[in-house]
PDB file of C-alpha atoms in Angstrom:
ATOM      1  CA  LYS A 151     143.794  61.182  70.265  1.00 64.00           C
ATOM      2  CA  ILE A 152     147.271  59.769  69.749  1.00 78.00           C
ATOM      3  CA  PHE A 153     146.132  56.161  70.359  1.00 86.00           C
ATOM      4  CA  VAL A 154     143.680  54.067  72.347  1.00 90.00           C
ATOM      5  CA  ARG A 155     144.953  51.299  74.638  1.00 90.00           C
ATOM      6  CA  LEU A 156     142.652  48.364  75.394  1.00 92.00           C
ATOM      7  CA  LEU A 157     143.877  46.187  78.257  1.00 92.00           C
ATOM      8  CA  THR A 158     143.620  42.489  78.869  1.00 93.00           C
ATOM      9  CA  ASN A 159     141.332  41.692  81.783  1.00 92.00           C
ATOM     10  CA  ALA A 160     144.361  40.859  83.953  1.00 92.00           C
ATOM     11  CA  ALA A 161     146.034  44.199  83.149  1.00 92.00           C
ATOM     12  CA  ALA A 162     142.796  46.134  83.771  1.00 92.00           C
ATOM     13  CA  GLU A 163     142.413  44.390  87.130  1.00 92.00           C
ATOM     14  CA  ARG A 164     146.035  45.194  88.104  1.00 90.00           C
ATOM     15  CA  GLU A 165     145.566  48.830  87.087  1.00 90.00           C
ATOM     16  CA  CYS A 166     142.073  49.136  88.649  1.00 92.00           C
ATOM     17  CA  THR A 167     140.675  50.364  85.301  1.00 91.00           C
ATOM     18  CA  PRO A 168     137.893  47.939  84.373  1.00 90.00           C
ATOM     19  CA  ASP A 169     136.440  50.361  81.798  1.00 90.00           C
ATOM     20  CA  ASP A 170     139.644  49.999  79.721  1.00 91.00           C
ATOM     21  CA  ALA A 171     139.401  46.198  79.500  1.00 92.00           C
ATOM     22  CA  LEU A 172     138.842  44.251  76.322  1.00 93.00           C
ATOM     23  CA  PRO A 173     135.755  42.029  76.137  1.00 94.00           C
ATOM     24  CA  ASP A 174     136.400  38.641  77.783  1.00 94.00           C
ATOM     25  CA  LEU A 175     136.820  36.684  74.547  1.00 95.00           C
ATOM     26  CA  ALA A 176     139.206  39.283  73.059  1.00 94.00           C
ATOM     27  CA  SER A 177     141.215  39.390  76.289  1.00 94.00           C
ATOM     28  CA  GLN A 178     141.570  35.607  76.268  1.00 95.00           C
ATOM     29  CA  LEU A 179     142.639  35.702  72.622  1.00 94.00           C
ATOM     30  CA  VAL A 180     145.353  38.304  73.384  1.00 94.00           C
ATOM     31  CA  GLU A 181     146.650  36.155  76.247  1.00 94.00           C
ATOM     32  CA  ASP A 182     146.604  33.046  74.021  1.00 95.00           C
ATOM     33  CA  ILE A 183     148.585  34.882  71.318  1.00 94.00           C
ATOM     34  CA  LEU A 184     151.115  36.146  73.855  1.00 94.00           C
ATOM     35  CA  LEU A 185     151.531  32.659  75.309  1.00 95.00           C
ATOM     36  CA  ARG A 186     152.055  31.257  71.810  1.00 93.00           C
ATOM     37  CA  ALA A 187     154.778  33.867  71.157  1.00 93.00           C
ATOM     38  CA  LEU A 188     156.515  33.089  74.463  1.00 92.00           C
ATOM     39  CA  ASP A 189     156.324  29.343  73.811  1.00 92.00           C
ATOM     40  CA  TYR A 190     157.855  29.929  70.367  1.00 91.00           C
ATOM     41  CA  LEU A 191     160.731  31.886  71.905  1.00 89.00           C
ATOM     42  CA  ASP A 192     161.276  29.114  74.464  1.00 89.00           C
ATOM     43  CA  LYS A 193     161.490  26.407  71.794  1.00 90.00           C
ATOM     44  CA  ASN A 194     163.294  28.253  68.961  1.00 87.00           C
ATOM     45  CA  GLN A 195     167.017  27.421  68.862  1.00 78.00           C
ATOM     46  CA  GLU A 196     167.915  30.940  67.646  1.00 79.00           C
ATOM     47  CA  CYS A 197     166.268  32.371  70.762  1.00 82.00           C
ATOM     48  CA  SER A 198     167.526  29.837  73.288  1.00 77.00           C
ATOM     49  CA  SER A 199     169.881  32.350  74.938  1.00 79.00           C
ATOM     50  CA  LEU A 200     167.094  34.875  75.663  1.00 79.00           C
ATOM     51  CA  ARG A 201     165.532  33.302  78.758  1.00 81.00           C
ATOM     52  CA  PRO A 202     168.693  32.863  80.866  1.00 81.00           C
ATOM     53  CA  LYS A 203     169.937  36.363  79.966  1.00 79.00           C
ATOM     54  CA  LEU A 204     166.627  38.009  80.696  1.00 80.00           C
ATOM     55  CA  PHE A 205     165.137  35.938  83.492  1.00 79.00           C
ATOM     56  CA  GLY A 206     168.140  34.156  85.046  1.00 78.00           C
ATOM     57  CA  ASP A 207     169.925  30.875  84.438  1.00 77.00           C
ATOM     58  CA  ASP A 208     167.613  28.898  86.710  1.00 77.00           C
ATOM     59  CA  SER A 209     164.311  30.458  85.649  1.00 81.00           C
ATOM     60  CA  ASP A 210     161.442  28.513  84.163  1.00 87.00           C
ATOM     61  CA  GLU A 211     160.611  28.820  80.477  1.00 88.00           C
ATOM     62  CA  MET A 212     158.931  32.122  79.560  1.00 90.00           C
ATOM     63  CA  GLY A 213     155.645  30.398  78.739  1.00 91.00           C
ATOM     64  CA  THR A 214     155.654  28.778  82.178  1.00 92.00           C
ATOM     65  CA  LEU A 215     156.422  32.125  83.828  1.00 90.00           C
ATOM     66  CA  PHE A 216     153.396  33.582  82.014  1.00 92.00           C
ATOM     67  CA  ARG A 217     151.085  30.671  82.889  1.00 92.00           C
ATOM     68  CA  THR A 218     152.034  30.833  86.593  1.00 91.00           C
ATOM     69  CA  ASN A 219     151.813  34.647  86.911  1.00 91.00           C
ATOM     70  CA  GLN A 220     155.548  35.017  87.503  1.00 89.00           C
ATOM     71  CA  LEU A 221     155.937  38.067  85.222  1.00 91.00           C
ATOM     72  CA  THR A 222     155.615  41.784  85.849  1.00 90.00           C
ATOM     73  CA  TYR A 223     154.552  44.134  83.056  1.00 92.00           C
ATOM     74  CA  SER A 224     154.846  47.745  82.037  1.00 91.00           C
ATOM     75  CA  ASP A 225     151.882  49.858  83.138  1.00 91.00           C
ATOM     76  CA  ARG A 226     148.661  48.975  81.350  1.00 92.00           C
ATOM     77  CA  GLU A 227     150.061  45.921  79.536  1.00 93.00           C
ATOM     78  CA  PRO A 228     149.539  43.455  77.917  1.00 95.00           C
ATOM     79  CA  ALA A 229     147.259  45.488  75.692  1.00 94.00           C
ATOM     80  CA  ILE A 230     146.020  46.294  72.218  1.00 95.00           C
ATOM     81  CA  ASN A 231     147.055  49.729  70.900  1.00 94.00           C
ATOM     82  CA  VAL A 232     144.854  51.302  68.226  1.00 95.00           C
ATOM     83  CA  TYR A 233     146.363  54.194  66.242  1.00 94.00           C
ATOM     84  CA  ASP A 234     144.082  56.276  63.973  1.00 94.00           C
ATOM     85  CA  ALA A 235     145.299  58.722  61.333  1.00 93.00           C
ATOM     86  CA  PRO A 236     146.320  61.481  61.239  1.00 90.00           C
ATOM     87  CA  HIS A 237     147.622  61.717  64.804  1.00 88.00           C
ATOM     88  CA  GLY A 238     148.213  58.069  65.731  1.00 90.00           C
ATOM     89  CA  HIS A 239     151.704  57.477  67.122  1.00 90.00           C
ATOM     90  CA  PHE A 240     153.618  56.600  70.304  1.00 91.00           C
ATOM     91  CA  CYS A 241     156.528  58.833  71.384  1.00 90.00           C
ATOM     92  CA  MET A 242     160.087  57.515  71.678  1.00 89.00           C
ATOM     93  CA  HIS A 243     160.655  55.553  74.849  1.00 91.00           C
ATOM     94  CA  LYS A 244     162.332  52.553  76.462  1.00 90.00           C
ATOM     95  CA  ASP A 245     160.086  49.945  78.053  1.00 91.00           C
ATOM     96  CA  ASN A 246     162.592  49.283  80.870  1.00 89.00           C
ATOM     97  CA  GLN A 247     161.519  45.678  81.164  1.00 90.00           C
ATOM     98  CA  ALA A 248     163.505  42.558  80.301  1.00 89.00           C
ATOM     99  CA  LEU A 249     161.616  41.754  77.097  1.00 91.00           C
ATOM    100  CA  SER A 250     159.210  43.563  74.781  1.00 94.00           C
ATOM    101  CA  ILE A 251     156.942  41.915  72.223  1.00 95.00           C
ATOM    102  CA  LEU A 252     154.895  43.666  69.537  1.00 96.00           C
ATOM    103  CA  LEU A 253     152.484  41.675  67.372  1.00 95.00           C
ATOM    104  CA  PRO A 254     150.902  43.558  64.463  1.00 96.00           C
ATOM    105  CA  LEU A 255     147.179  42.946  63.998  1.00 96.00           C
ATOM    106  CA  SER A 256     146.697  45.184  60.931  1.00 96.00           C
ATOM    107  CA  THR A 257     148.391  45.126  57.535  1.00 96.00           C
ATOM    108  CA  PRO A 258     150.644  47.956  56.248  1.00 95.00           C
ATOM    109  CA  GLN A 259     149.516  49.516  52.937  1.00 93.00           C
ATOM    110  CA  THR A 260     146.141  47.784  53.311  1.00 96.00           C
ATOM    111  CA  ASP A 261     144.831  48.940  56.707  1.00 97.00           C
ATOM    112  CA  PHE A 262     147.125  51.959  57.165  1.00 96.00           C
ATOM    113  CA  ASN A 263     149.863  54.007  55.505  1.00 96.00           C
ATOM    114  CA  GLY A 264     152.927  55.497  57.167  1.00 94.00           C
ATOM    115  CA  GLY A 265     153.612  54.265  60.658  1.00 92.00           C
ATOM    116  CA  GLY A 266     155.775  51.366  61.691  1.00 94.00           C
ATOM    117  CA  THR A 267     158.039  50.868  64.668  1.00 95.00           C
ATOM    118  CA  ALA A 268     161.326  52.797  64.673  1.00 94.00           C
ATOM    119  CA  PHE A 269     164.389  51.654  66.649  1.00 94.00           C
ATOM    120  CA  TRP A 270     167.545  53.531  67.623  1.00 90.00           C
ATOM    121  CA  ALA A 271     170.935  51.916  68.187  1.00 84.00           C
ATOM    122  CA  GLN A 272     172.192  54.799  70.357  1.00 71.00           C
ATOM    123  CA  SER A 273     171.765  54.468  74.097  1.00 71.00           C
ATOM    124  CA  SER A 274     170.270  57.979  74.457  1.00 71.00           C
ATOM    125  CA  PRO A 275     168.913  59.216  71.117  1.00 76.00           C
ATOM    126  CA  MET A 276     167.221  62.594  70.781  1.00 78.00           C
ATOM    127  CA  GLU A 277     163.732  62.383  69.277  1.00 72.00           C
ATOM    128  CA  GLY A 278     163.492  64.587  66.207  1.00 72.00           C
ATOM    129  CA  MET A 279     167.279  64.931  66.006  1.00 79.00           C
ATOM    130  CA  ASP A 280     168.613  61.391  65.573  1.00 83.00           C
ATOM    131  CA  ARG A 281     167.296  59.331  62.678  1.00 86.00           C
ATOM    132  CA  PRO A 282     166.118  55.825  63.541  1.00 90.00           C
ATOM    133  CA  SER A 283     168.558  53.020  62.816  1.00 91.00           C
ATOM    134  CA  LEU A 284     165.747  50.715  61.710  1.00 93.00           C
ATOM    135  CA  VAL A 285     162.038  51.042  60.867  1.00 94.00           C
ATOM    136  CA  LEU A 286     159.910  47.900  60.655  1.00 96.00           C
ATOM    137  CA  LYS A 287     156.355  47.526  59.328  1.00 95.00           C
ATOM    138  CA  PRO A 288     155.712  43.809  59.700  1.00 94.00           C
ATOM    139  CA  ASN A 289     152.568  42.033  58.609  1.00 95.00           C
ATOM    140  CA  PRO A 290     150.182  40.278  61.012  1.00 95.00           C
ATOM    141  CA  GLY A 291     151.535  36.918  62.125  1.00 88.00           C
ATOM    142  CA  THR A 292     154.957  38.421  62.820  1.00 91.00           C
ATOM    143  CA  ALA A 293     156.399  39.064  66.274  1.00 91.00           C
ATOM    144  CA  LEU A 294     158.904  41.828  66.948  1.00 94.00           C
ATOM    145  CA  VAL A 295     160.946  41.003  70.034  1.00 92.00           C
ATOM    146  CA  TRP A 296     163.562  43.247  71.659  1.00 91.00           C
ATOM    147  CA  GLY A 297     165.223  43.979  74.946  1.00 86.00           C
ATOM    148  CA  GLY A 298     163.373  46.609  76.943  1.00 84.00           C
ATOM    149  CA  ARG A 299     166.385  48.933  77.009  1.00 85.00           C
ATOM    150  CA  VAL A 300     166.149  49.686  73.257  1.00 89.00           C
ATOM    151  CA  SER A 301     164.743  53.115  72.312  1.00 91.00           C
ATOM    152  CA  HIS A 302     161.777  52.861  69.962  1.00 93.00           C
ATOM    153  CA  LYS A 303     158.569  54.592  68.932  1.00 93.00           C
ATOM    154  CA  GLY A 304     155.390  54.027  66.957  1.00 94.00           C
ATOM    155  CA  LEU A 305     155.641  56.341  63.949  1.00 93.00           C
ATOM    156  CA  HIS A 306     152.752  58.567  62.812  1.00 93.00           C
ATOM    157  CA  ILE A 307     150.328  56.917  60.452  1.00 94.00           C
ATOM    158  CA  SER A 308     149.106  59.029  57.525  1.00 95.00           C
ATOM    159  CA  SER A 309     145.860  57.167  56.810  1.00 96.00           C
ATOM    160  CA  GLY A 310     143.812  54.290  58.159  1.00 96.00           C
ATOM    161  CA  THR A 311     144.143  52.470  61.467  1.00 96.00           C
ATOM    162  CA  ARG A 312     147.156  50.564  62.817  1.00 96.00           C
ATOM    163  CA  ILE A 313     146.486  47.943  65.528  1.00 96.00           C
ATOM    164  CA  VAL A 314     149.197  46.149  67.513  1.00 96.00           C
ATOM    165  CA  MET A 315     149.358  43.911  70.555  1.00 96.00           C
ATOM    166  CA  VAL A 316     152.081  44.938  73.018  1.00 96.00           C
ATOM    167  CA  ALA A 317     153.574  43.378  76.124  1.00 96.00           C
ATOM    168  CA  SER A 318     156.736  44.427  77.967  1.00 94.00           C
ATOM    169  CA  MET A 319     157.663  42.117  80.813  1.00 93.00           C
ATOM    170  CA  SER A 320     160.247  41.040  83.363  1.00 90.00           C
ATOM    171  CA  GLY A 321     160.437  38.253  85.898  1.00 86.00           C
ATOM    172  CA  LEU A 322     159.154  38.957  89.387  1.00 81.00           C
ATOM    173  CA  ASP A 323     162.680  40.024  90.360  1.00 68.00           C
ATOM    174  CA  GLY A 324     162.076  42.990  88.030  1.00 55.00           C
ATOM    175  CA  PRO A 325     164.131  44.729  85.375  1.00 53.00           C
ATOM    176  CA  GLU A 326     166.760  45.906  87.878  1.00 57.00           C
ATOM    177  CA  ASP A 327     168.045  42.354  88.264  1.00 56.00           C
ATOM    178  CA  VAL A 328     168.266  42.067  84.462  1.00 54.00           C
ATOM    179  CA  ARG A 329     170.515  45.125  84.373  1.00 48.00           C
ATOM    180  CA  GLU A 330     172.865  43.477  86.862  1.00 52.00           C
ATOM    181  CA  ARG A 331     172.894  40.167  84.964  1.00 47.00           C
ATOM    182  CA  PHE A 332     173.181  41.642  81.498  1.00 43.00           C
ATOM    183  CA  SER A 333     174.445  45.224  81.748  1.00 41.00           C
ATOM    184  CA  GLY A 334     173.156  47.340  78.915  1.00 43.00           C
ATOM    185  CA  GLY A 335     170.203  45.031  78.303  1.00 41.00           C
ATOM    186  CA  LEU A 336     169.632  43.294  75.010  1.00 42.00           C
ATOM    187  CA  GLY A 337     171.032  45.536  72.346  1.00 45.00           C
ATOM    188  CA  PHE A 338     169.767  46.832  69.051  1.00 41.00           C
ATOM    189  CA  LYS A 339     171.160  43.828  67.190  1.00 40.00           C
ATOM    190  CA  SER A 340     168.696  41.625  69.055  1.00 40.00           C
ATOM    191  CA  VAL A 341     165.578  43.032  67.367  1.00 43.00           C
ATOM    192  CA  LEU A 342     164.086  39.834  66.024  1.00 42.00           C
ATOM    193  CA  SER A 343     161.324  39.288  63.542  1.00 42.00           C
ATOM    194  CA  ALA A 344     159.898  35.769  63.747  1.00 42.00           C
ATOM    195  CA  ARG A 345     157.012  34.445  61.712  1.00 43.00           C
TER     196      ARG A 345
END
């Protein structure tokens, strides 16, 4: 297997895949962590321009949008991805949502070797041909945040198990409205690592 995706209860219900759901307590913990990350982004001065660009000038704070079910997500998200060596990876893609968040739950060089999240600055990179512009292997307690129009992938791990929490989301108006408001989406320079 390339990876296993375990969904929050809300995502499993939306996708009609109850067998893929996390246990109740784990699902609640994932939602609590995601809410904490969104609240941090809402309150952090460096991130204060994110919400109006991604969700509109008159939108509620991102944490409020989450609490009141005013967000749409990529298929089968929010979720926990589990990557086992030697095949664990996620192919290059764009999330095509307003905002993507990745929270590592395992430690590089302790729980796994290799891996990481690769990002490309080009608008249409060719996997296997274009080298990534940036590769990050953050420790647990770090949030990677980027605009959903940035090409990225989960690199192959060579040993161990890599575990990350992922959520790609837009307001109920969807990612199309974001493209109109902020053509080109949030760029590569907006990849943010916050601890």
